[in-house]
Every structure is written in structure tokens, then in C-alpha cells.
PDB file of C-alpha atoms and ligand atoms in Angstrom:
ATOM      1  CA  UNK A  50       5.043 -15.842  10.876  1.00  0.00           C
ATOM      2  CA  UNK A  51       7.443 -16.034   7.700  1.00  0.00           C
ATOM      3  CA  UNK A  52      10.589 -13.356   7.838  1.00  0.00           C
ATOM      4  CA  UNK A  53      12.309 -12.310   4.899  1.00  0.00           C
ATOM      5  CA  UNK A  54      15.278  -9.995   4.529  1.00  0.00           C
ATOM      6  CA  UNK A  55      15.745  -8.383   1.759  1.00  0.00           C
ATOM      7  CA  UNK A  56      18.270  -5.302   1.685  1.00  0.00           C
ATOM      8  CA  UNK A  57      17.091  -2.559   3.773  1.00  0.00           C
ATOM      9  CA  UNK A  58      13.898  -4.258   4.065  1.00  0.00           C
ATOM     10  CA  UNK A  59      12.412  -6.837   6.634  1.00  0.00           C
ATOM     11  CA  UNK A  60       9.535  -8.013   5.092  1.00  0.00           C
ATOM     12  CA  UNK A  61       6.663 -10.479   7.759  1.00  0.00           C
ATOM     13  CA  UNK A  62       4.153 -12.509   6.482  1.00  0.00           C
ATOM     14  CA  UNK A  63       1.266 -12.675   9.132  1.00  0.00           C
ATOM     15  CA  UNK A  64      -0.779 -10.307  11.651  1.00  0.00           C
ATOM     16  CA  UNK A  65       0.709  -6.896  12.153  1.00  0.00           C
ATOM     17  CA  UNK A  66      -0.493  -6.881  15.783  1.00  0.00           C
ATOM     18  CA  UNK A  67       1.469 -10.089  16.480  1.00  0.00           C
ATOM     19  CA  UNK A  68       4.438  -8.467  14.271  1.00  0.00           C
ATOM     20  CA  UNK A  69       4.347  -5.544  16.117  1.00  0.00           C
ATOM     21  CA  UNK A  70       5.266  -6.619  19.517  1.00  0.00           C
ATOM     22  CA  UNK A  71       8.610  -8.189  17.944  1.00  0.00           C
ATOM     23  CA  UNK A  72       9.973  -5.011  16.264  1.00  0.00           C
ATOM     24  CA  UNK A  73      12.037  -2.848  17.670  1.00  0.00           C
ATOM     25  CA  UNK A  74      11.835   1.101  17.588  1.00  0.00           C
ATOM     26  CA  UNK A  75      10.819   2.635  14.313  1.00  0.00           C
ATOM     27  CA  UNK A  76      10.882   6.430  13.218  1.00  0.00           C
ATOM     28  CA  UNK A  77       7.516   6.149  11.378  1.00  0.00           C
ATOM     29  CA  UNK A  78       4.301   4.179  10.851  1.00  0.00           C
ATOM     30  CA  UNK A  79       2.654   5.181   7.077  1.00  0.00           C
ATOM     31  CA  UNK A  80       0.175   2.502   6.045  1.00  0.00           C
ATOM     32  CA  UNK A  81      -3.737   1.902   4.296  1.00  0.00           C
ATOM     33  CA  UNK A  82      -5.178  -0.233   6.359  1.00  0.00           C
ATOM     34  CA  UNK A  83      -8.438  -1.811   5.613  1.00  0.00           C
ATOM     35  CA  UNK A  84     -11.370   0.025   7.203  1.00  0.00           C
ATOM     36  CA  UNK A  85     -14.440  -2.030   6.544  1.00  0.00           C
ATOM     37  CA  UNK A  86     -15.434  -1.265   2.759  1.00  0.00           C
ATOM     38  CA  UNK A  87     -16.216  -4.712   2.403  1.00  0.00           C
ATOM     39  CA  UNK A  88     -14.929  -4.199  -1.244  1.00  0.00           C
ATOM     40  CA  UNK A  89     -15.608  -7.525  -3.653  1.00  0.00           C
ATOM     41  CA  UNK A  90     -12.305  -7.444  -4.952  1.00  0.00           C
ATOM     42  CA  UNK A  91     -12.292 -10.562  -6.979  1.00  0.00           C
ATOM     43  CA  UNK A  92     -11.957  -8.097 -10.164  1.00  0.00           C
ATOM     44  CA  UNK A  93     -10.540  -9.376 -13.280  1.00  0.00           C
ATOM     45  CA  UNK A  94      -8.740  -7.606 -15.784  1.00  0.00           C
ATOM     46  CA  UNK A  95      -6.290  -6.724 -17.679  1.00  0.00           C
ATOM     47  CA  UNK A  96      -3.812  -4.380 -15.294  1.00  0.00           C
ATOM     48  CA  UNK A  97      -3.958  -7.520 -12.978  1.00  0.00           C
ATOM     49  CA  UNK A  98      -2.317  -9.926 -15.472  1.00  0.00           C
ATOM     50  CA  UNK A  99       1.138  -9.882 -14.678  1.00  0.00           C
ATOM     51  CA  UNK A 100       1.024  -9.746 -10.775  1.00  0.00           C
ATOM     52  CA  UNK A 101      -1.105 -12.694 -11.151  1.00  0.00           C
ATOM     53  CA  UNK A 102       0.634 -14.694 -13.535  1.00  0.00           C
ATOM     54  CA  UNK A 103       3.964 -14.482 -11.625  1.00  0.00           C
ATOM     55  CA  UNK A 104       1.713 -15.780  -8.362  1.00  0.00           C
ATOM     56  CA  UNK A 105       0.016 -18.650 -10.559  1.00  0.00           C
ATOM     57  CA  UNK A 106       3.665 -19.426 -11.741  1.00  0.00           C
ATOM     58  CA  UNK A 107       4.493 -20.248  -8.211  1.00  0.00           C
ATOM     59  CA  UNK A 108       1.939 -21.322  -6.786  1.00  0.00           C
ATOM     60  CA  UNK A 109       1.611 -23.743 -10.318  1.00  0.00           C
ATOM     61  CA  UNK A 110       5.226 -24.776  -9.327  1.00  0.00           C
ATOM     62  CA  UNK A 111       3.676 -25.800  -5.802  1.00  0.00           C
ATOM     63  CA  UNK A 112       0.931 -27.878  -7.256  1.00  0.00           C
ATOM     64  CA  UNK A 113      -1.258 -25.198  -5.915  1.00  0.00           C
ATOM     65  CA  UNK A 114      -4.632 -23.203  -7.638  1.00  0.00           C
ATOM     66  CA  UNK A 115      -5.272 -22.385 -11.090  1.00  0.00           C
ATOM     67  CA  UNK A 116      -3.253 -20.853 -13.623  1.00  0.00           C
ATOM     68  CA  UNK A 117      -5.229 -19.476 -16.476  1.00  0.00           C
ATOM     69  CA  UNK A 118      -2.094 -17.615 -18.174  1.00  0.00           C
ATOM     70  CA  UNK A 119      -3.829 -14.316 -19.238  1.00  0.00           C
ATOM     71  CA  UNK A 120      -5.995 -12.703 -16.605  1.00  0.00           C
ATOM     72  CA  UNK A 121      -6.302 -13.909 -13.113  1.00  0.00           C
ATOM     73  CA  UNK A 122      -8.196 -13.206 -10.243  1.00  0.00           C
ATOM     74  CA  UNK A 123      -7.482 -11.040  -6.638  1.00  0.00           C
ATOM     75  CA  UNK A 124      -8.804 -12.683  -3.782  1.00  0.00           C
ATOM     76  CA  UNK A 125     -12.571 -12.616  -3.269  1.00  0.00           C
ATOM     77  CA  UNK A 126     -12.483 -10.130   0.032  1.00  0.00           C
ATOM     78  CA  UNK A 127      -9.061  -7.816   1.523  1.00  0.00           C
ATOM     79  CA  UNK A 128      -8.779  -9.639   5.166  1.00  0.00           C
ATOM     80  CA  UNK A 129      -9.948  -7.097   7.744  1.00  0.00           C
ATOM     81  CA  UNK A 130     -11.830  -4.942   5.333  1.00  0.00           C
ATOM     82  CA  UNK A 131     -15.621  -6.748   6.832  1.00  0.00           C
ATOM     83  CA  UNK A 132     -14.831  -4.266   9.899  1.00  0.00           C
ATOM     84  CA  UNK A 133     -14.600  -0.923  10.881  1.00  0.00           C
ATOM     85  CA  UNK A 134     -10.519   0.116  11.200  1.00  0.00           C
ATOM     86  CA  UNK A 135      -9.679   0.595  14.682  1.00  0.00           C
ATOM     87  CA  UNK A 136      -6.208   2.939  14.756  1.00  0.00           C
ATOM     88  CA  UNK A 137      -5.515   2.505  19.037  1.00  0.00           C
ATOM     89  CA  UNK A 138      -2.642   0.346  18.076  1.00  0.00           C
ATOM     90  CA  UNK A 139      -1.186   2.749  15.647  1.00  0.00           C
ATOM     91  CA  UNK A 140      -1.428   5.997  16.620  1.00  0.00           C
ATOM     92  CA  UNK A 141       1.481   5.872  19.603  1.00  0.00           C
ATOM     93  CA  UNK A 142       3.581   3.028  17.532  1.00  0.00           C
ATOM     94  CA  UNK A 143       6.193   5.666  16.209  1.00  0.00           C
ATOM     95  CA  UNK A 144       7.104   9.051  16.329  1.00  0.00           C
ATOM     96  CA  UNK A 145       5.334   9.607  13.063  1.00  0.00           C
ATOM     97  CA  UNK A 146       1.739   8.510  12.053  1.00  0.00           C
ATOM     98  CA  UNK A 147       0.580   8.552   8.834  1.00  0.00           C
ATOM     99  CA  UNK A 148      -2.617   6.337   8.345  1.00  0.00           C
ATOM    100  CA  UNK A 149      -4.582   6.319   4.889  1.00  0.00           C
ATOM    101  CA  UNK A 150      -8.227   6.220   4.207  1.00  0.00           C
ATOM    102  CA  UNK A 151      -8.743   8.167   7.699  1.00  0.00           C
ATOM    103  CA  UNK A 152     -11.776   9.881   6.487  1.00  0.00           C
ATOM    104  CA  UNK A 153     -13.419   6.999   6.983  1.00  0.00           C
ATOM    105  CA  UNK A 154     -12.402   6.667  10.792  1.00  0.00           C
ATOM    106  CA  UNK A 155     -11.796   9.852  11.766  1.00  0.00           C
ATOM    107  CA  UNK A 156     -13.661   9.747  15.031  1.00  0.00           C
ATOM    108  CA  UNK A 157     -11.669   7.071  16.765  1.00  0.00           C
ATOM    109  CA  UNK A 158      -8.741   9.679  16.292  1.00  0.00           C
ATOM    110  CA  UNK A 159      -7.392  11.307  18.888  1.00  0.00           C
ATOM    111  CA  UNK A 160      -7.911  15.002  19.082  1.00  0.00           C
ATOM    112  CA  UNK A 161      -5.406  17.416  16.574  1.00  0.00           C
ATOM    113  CA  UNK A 162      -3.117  16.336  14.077  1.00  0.00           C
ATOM    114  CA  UNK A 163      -3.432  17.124  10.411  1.00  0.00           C
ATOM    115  CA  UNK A 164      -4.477  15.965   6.751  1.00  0.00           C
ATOM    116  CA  UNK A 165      -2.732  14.792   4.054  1.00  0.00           C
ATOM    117  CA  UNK A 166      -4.949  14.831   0.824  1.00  0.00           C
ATOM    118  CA  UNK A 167      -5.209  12.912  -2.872  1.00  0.00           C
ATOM    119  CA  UNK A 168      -6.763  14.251  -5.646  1.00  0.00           C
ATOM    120  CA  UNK A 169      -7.413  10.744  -7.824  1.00  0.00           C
ATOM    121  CA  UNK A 170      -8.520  13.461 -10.647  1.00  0.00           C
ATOM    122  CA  UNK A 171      -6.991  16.422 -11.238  1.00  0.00           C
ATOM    123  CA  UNK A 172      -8.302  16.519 -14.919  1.00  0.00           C
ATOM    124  CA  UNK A 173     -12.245  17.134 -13.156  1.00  0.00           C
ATOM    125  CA  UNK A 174     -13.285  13.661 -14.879  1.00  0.00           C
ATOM    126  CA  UNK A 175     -16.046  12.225 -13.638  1.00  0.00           C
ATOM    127  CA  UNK A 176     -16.162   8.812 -12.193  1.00  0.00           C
ATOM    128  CA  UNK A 177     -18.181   6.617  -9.859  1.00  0.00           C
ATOM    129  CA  UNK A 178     -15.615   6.362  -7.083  1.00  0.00           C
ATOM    130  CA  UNK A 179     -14.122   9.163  -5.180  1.00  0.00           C
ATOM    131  CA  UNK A 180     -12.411  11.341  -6.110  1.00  0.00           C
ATOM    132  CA  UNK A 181      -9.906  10.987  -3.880  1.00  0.00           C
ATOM    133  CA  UNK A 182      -8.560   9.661  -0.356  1.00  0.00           C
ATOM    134  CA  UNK A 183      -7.512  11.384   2.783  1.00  0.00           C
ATOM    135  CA  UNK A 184      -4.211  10.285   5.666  1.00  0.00           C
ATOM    136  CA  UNK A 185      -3.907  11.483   8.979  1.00  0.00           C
ATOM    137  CA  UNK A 186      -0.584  12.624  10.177  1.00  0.00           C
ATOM    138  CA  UNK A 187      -0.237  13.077  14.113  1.00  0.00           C
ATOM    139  CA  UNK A 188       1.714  16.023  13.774  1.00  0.00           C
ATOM    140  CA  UNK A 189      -0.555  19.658  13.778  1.00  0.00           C
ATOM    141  CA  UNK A 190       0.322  20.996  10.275  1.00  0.00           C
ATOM    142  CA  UNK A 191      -1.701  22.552   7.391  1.00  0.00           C
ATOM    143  CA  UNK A 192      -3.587  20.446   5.275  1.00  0.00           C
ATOM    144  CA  UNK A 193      -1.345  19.515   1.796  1.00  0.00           C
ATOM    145  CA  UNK A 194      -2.798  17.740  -1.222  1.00  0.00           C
ATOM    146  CA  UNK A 195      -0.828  15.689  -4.075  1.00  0.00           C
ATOM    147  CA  UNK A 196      -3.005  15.912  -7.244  1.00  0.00           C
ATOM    148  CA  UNK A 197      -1.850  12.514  -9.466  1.00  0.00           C
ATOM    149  CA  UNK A 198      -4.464  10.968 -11.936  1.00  0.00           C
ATOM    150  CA  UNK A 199      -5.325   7.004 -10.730  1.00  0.00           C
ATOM    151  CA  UNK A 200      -7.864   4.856 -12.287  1.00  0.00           C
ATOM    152  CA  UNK A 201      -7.169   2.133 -10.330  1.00  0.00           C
ATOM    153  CA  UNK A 202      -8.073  -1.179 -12.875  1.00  0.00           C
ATOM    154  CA  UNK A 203      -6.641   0.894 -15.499  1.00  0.00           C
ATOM    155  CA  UNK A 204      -3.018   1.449 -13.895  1.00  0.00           C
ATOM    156  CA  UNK A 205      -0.432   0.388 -16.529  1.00  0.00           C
ATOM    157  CA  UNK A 206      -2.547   0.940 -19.795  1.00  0.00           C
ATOM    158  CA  UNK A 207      -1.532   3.819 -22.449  1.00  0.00           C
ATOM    159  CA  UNK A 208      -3.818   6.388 -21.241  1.00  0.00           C
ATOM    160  CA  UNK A 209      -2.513   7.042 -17.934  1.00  0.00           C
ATOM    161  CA  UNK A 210      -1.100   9.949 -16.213  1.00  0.00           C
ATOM    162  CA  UNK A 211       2.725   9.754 -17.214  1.00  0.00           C
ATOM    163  CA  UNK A 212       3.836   9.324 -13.365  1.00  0.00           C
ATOM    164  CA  UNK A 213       1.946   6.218 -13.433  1.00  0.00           C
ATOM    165  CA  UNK A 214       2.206   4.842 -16.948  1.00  0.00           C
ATOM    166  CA  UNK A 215       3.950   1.279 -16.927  1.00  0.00           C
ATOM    167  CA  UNK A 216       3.352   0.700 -13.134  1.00  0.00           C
ATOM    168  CA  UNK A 217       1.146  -2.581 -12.984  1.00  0.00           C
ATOM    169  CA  UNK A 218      -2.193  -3.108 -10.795  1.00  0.00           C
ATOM    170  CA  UNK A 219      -0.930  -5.830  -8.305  1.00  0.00           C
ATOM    171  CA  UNK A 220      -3.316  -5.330  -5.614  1.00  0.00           C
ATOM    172  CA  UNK A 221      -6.994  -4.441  -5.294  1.00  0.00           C
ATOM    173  CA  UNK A 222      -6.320  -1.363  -3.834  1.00  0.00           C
ATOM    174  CA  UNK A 223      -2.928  -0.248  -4.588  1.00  0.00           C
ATOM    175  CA  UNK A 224      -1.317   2.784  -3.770  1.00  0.00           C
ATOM    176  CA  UNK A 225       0.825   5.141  -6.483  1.00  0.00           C
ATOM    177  CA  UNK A 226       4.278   4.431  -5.788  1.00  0.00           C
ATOM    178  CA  UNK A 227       4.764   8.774  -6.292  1.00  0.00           C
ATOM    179  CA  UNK A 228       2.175   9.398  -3.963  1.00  0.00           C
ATOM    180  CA  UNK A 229       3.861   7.175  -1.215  1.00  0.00           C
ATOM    181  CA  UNK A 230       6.893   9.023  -1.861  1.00  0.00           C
ATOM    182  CA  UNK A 231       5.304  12.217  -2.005  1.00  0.00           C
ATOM    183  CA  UNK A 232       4.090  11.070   1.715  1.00  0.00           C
ATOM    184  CA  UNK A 233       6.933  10.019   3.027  1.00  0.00           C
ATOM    185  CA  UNK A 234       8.768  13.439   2.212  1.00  0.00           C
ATOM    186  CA  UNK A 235       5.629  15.066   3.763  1.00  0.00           C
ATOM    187  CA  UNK A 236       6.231  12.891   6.947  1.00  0.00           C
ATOM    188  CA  UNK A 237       9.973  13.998   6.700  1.00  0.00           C
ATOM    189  CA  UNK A 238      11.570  11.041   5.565  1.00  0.00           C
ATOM    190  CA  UNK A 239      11.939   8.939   8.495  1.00  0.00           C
ATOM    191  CA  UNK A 240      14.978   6.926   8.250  1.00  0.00           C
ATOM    192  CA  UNK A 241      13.145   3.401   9.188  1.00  0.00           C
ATOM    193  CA  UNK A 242       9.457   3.227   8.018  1.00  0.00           C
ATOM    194  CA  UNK A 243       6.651   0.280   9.468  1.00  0.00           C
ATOM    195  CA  UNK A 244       4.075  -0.313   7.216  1.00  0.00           C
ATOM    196  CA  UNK A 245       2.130  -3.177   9.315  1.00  0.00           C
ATOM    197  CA  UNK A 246      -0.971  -3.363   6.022  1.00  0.00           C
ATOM    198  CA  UNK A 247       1.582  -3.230   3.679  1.00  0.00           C
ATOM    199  CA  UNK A 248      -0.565  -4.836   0.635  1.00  0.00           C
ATOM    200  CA  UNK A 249       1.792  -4.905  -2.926  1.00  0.00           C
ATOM    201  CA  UNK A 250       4.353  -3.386  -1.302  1.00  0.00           C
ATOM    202  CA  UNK A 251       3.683   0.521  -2.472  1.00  0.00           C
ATOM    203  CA  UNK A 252       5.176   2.039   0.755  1.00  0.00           C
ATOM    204  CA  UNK A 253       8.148  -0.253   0.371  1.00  0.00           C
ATOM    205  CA  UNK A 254       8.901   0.638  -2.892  1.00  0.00           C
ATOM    206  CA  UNK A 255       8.993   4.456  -2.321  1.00  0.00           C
ATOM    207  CA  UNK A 256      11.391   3.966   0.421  1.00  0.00           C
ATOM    208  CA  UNK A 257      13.291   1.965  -1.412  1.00  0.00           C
ATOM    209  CA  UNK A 258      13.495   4.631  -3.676  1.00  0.00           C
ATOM    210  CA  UNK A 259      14.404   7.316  -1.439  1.00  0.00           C
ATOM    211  CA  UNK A 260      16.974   4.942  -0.050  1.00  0.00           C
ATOM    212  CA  UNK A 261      15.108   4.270   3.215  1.00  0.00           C
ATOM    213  CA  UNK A 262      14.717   1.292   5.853  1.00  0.00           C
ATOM    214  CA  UNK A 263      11.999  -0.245   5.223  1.00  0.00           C
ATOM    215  CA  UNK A 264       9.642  -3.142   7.595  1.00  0.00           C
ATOM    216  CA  UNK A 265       6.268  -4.477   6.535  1.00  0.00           C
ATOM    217  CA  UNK A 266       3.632  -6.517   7.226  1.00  0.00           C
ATOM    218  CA  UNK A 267       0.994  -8.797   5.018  1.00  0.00           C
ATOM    219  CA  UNK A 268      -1.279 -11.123   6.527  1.00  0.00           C
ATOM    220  CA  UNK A 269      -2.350 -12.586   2.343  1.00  0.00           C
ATOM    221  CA  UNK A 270       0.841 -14.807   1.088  1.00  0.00           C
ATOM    222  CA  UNK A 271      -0.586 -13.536  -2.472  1.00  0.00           C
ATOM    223  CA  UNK A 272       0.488  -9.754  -1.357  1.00  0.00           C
ATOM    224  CA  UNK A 273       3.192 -10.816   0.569  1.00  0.00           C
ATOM    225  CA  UNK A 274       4.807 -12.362  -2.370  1.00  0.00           C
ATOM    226  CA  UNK A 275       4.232  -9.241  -4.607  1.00  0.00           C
ATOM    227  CA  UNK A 276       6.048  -7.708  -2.062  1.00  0.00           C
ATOM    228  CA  UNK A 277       8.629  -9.346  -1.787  1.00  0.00           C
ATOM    229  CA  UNK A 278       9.304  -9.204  -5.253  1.00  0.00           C
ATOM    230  CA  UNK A 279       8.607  -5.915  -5.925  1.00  0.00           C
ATOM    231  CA  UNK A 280      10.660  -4.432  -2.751  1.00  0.00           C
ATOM    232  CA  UNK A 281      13.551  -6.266  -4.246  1.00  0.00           C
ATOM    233  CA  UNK A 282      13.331  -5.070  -7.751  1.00  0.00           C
ATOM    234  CA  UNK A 283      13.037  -1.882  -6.829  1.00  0.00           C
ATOM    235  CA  UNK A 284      16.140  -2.096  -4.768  1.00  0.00           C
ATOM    236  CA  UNK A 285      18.074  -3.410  -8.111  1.00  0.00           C
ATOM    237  CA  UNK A 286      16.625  -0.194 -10.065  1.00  0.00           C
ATOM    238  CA  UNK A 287      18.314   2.043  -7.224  1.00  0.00           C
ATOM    239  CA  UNK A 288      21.350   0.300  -7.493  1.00  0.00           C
ATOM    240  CA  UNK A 289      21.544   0.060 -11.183  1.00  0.00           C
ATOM    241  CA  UNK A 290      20.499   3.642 -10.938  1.00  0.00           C
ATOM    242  CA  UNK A 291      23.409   4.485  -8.563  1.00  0.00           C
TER     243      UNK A 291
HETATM  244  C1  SAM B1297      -5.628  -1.378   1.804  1.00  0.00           C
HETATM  245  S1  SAM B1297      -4.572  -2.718   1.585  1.00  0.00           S
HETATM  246  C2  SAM B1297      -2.971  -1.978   1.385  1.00  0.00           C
HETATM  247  C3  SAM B1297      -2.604  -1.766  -0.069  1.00  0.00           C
HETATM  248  C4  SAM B1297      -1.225  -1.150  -0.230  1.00  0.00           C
HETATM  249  N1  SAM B1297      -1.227   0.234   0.180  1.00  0.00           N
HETATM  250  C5  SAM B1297      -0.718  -1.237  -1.653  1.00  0.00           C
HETATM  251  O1  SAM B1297      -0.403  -0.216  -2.271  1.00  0.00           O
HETATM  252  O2  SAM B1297      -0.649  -2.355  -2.182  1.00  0.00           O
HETATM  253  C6  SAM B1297      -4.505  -3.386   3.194  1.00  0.00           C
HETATM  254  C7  SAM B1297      -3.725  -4.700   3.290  1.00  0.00           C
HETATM  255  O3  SAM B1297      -3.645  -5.073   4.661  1.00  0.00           O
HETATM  256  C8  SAM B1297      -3.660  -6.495   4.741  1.00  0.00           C
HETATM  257  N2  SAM B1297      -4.078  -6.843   6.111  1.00  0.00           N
HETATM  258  C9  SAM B1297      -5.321  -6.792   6.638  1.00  0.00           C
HETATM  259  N3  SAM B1297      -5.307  -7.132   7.935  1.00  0.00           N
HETATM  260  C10 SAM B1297      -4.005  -7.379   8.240  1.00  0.00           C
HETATM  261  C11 SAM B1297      -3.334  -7.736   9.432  1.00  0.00           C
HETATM  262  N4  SAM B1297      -4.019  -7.921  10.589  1.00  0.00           N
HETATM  263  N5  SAM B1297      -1.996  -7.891   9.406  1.00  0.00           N
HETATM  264  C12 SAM B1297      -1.299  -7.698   8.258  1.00  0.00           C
HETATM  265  N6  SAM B1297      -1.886  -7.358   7.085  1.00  0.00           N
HETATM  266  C13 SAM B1297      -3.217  -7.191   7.081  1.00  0.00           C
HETATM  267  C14 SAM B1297      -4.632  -6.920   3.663  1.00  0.00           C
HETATM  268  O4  SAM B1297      -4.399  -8.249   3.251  1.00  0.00           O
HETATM  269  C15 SAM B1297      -4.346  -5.891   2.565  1.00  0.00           C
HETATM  270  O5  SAM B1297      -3.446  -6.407   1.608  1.00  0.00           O
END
């Protein structure tokens, strides 16, 4: 298990449940854990460039895989994703709960609770995936939605929504960094977040940006590394910002 510190984040590269026993108290858990979609995610393209080419760069530097200097490749499979989610470990690990993609495993819930919801597109376009994604919060509240345009492969190019215009695809299955603020400030903003499937880093960024603690967890060094660097540049925008 790697450990790196950076700011007010603690960043672990390897299995949440092994990380999890090691932490001390945290206010929340918010996370998007893989929940058996057994998604090919070895897409190529042109919003994954610059994630990838930073990766090559290093891994290059390490004598390690290929480098092709324009568009690279995601991992062939998310680890974890082959199996159906199971949330037991989760849903008592913090005061608040806030799990993504919990339509898809809502019956190994526990009874009450309530439902955060994202509209993917609010402009009524019509597209092969869904149309948007559903978290469960453990605390009994009405249902809220957050309505932000996402095209996933697409993130970064000149059509986008203007919230997410310039952001670049660095994961598979990357969350908006406004919609993981936007849940966070539904959750209340805890003051120290764990999010144990933490991916690119999306829930690290937004609470960096809402000047939060911050621990996650990434079991793919590619991700973790993304991160890593991500979580830290967003902490020199806040400060630059400040
Ligand atoms: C759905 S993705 C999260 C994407 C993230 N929300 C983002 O915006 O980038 C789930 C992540 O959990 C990671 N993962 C799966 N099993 C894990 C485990 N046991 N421990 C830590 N990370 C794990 C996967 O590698 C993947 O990157």
C-alpha cells in the first residue's frame, strides 16, 4: 500500500477494504464504486489524450508500456466492475453515506435513506446511455436532482455544457467535478471526506475546492497517479485563487 500526502489530502494506492481498517474516524464516505457493468473501457479518443500522455510520460521515464504521444488507451476492464457492488462495508463507515450508481444495488441497502439524482441531459437529447445516475444518502430526506449536461468521451471538447468545458476525460467513468461538489454540499459538507473508489480523483478535487479534508483510495496506479496529480493542482488553483 503506497501513501501519499498531499495538503489536506491523504491519498492510498491499494484495496479500500485493507485501507479502511487503518484510517481513523471520518465525517463522510461519498464514492462510485464499481458495481459489475463489466464496461470494456479500453476506449480511445480524443478527451483521453492528455491524462494519458502525462501517464505514458512516466511510465516512458520508467522504461515501462507504450507511449504513442496522441491518443492512448484506459485499461481494458475497471477492477471490481466483473461483480455485483456489495455496500455492507460502507454503509456504517461514517456518519454520512453517499454511494453512486445505487440504482443498480439498491436491494442490498438497508431499509430508508434517500436519493440523490443526475440528469446527464437536461437539453432532452437522445443518447444510447442513460440518461442519468442515481446516489444513496443514509440520511431520510427528499429526493434532489442536479441537472448538468455530460457526454462522457466528449468531456473537454467545444461543445460542452460551460460547467464542464475544459475539464479533461481522465478516467473511464469520471465524475463532473460540479456535480461532486454539488454532492458534497447536499451531504452537508463534511469536514473530512473518504472516498475508498476514488478513480481520477473527482471527489478529491471538489473538496479541494470547497477547502475540505480529503482521503482516498485507488487500487489502478494509472488512477492513482491522476489523482495525485490532479488533487494537487487543484489545491494550487485554491491557493492561487485565495
Ligand atoms: C467508478 S470508478 C470511480 C471514478 C471516479 N468517480 C472518478 O470521477 O474518476 C471506481 C474506481 O474504483 C477503483 N477500485 C475498484 N475496486 C477497488 C478497491 N477494492 N479498492 C480501491 N479502488 C478500487 C477502480 O479502479 C476505479 O478506478
Amino acid at each position: 500500500m503506497r501513501k501519499e500526502v498531499i495538503g489536506n489530502a491523504t491519498l492510498y494506492l491499494g484495496d479500500c477494504l485493507d485501507v479502511l481498517p487503518t484510517l481513523g474516524p471520518v465525517d463522510a464516505v461519498i464514492t462510485d464504486p464499481p458495481y459489475g457493468q463489466r464496461q470494456n473501457t479500453n476506449v480511445v479518443g480524443k478527451g483521453g489524450t492528455r491524462a494519458y500522455s502525462i501517464h505514458d510520460k512516466r511510465r516512458k521515464a520508467a522504461g515501462g508500456l507504450h507511449s504513442t504521444g496522441i491518443a492512448t488507451r484506459f485499461p481494458d476492464t475497471i477492477h471490481g466492475d466483473d461483480r455485483p457492488f456489495d455496500p455492507a462495508p460502507w454503509v456504517a463507515a461514517a456518519p454520512v453515506v453517499v454511494l453512486w450508481g445505487a440504482h443498480k444495488f439498491y436491494s442490498r441497502l438497508p431499509d430508508g435513506g434517500g436519493w440523490l439524482l443526475w440528469d446527464k441531459v437536461p437539453t432532452g437529447k437522445v443518447r444510447d446511455q442513460g440518461d442519468g445516475e442515481a446516489a444513496w444518502i443514509n440520511q431520510n430526506r427528499p429526493l434532489r436532482i442536479y441537472r448538468l449536461l455530460w457526454d462522457g468521451v466528449c468531456v473537454g471538447s467545444a461543445a460542452r455544457h460551460e460547467v464542464t468545458a475544459g475539464q479533461q476525460r481522465v478516467h473511464p467513468t469520471q465524475k463532473p467535478e460540479a456535480l461532486m461538489r454539488w454532492c458534497i454540499e447536499q451531504a452537508g459538507k463534511p469536514s473530512v471526506i473518504f472516498d475508498p473508489y476514488m478513480g481520477g480523483g473527482s471527489t478529491g478535487v471538489a473538496a479541494m475546492q470547497l477547502g475540505l479534508q480529503f482521503v482516498g483510495a485507488e487500487i489502478e496506479p494509472v488512477y492513482f497517479d491522476i489523482a495525485c496529480e490532479r488533487i494537487e493542482n487543484a489545491q494550487r488553483q485554491e491557493r492561487l485563487f485565495a
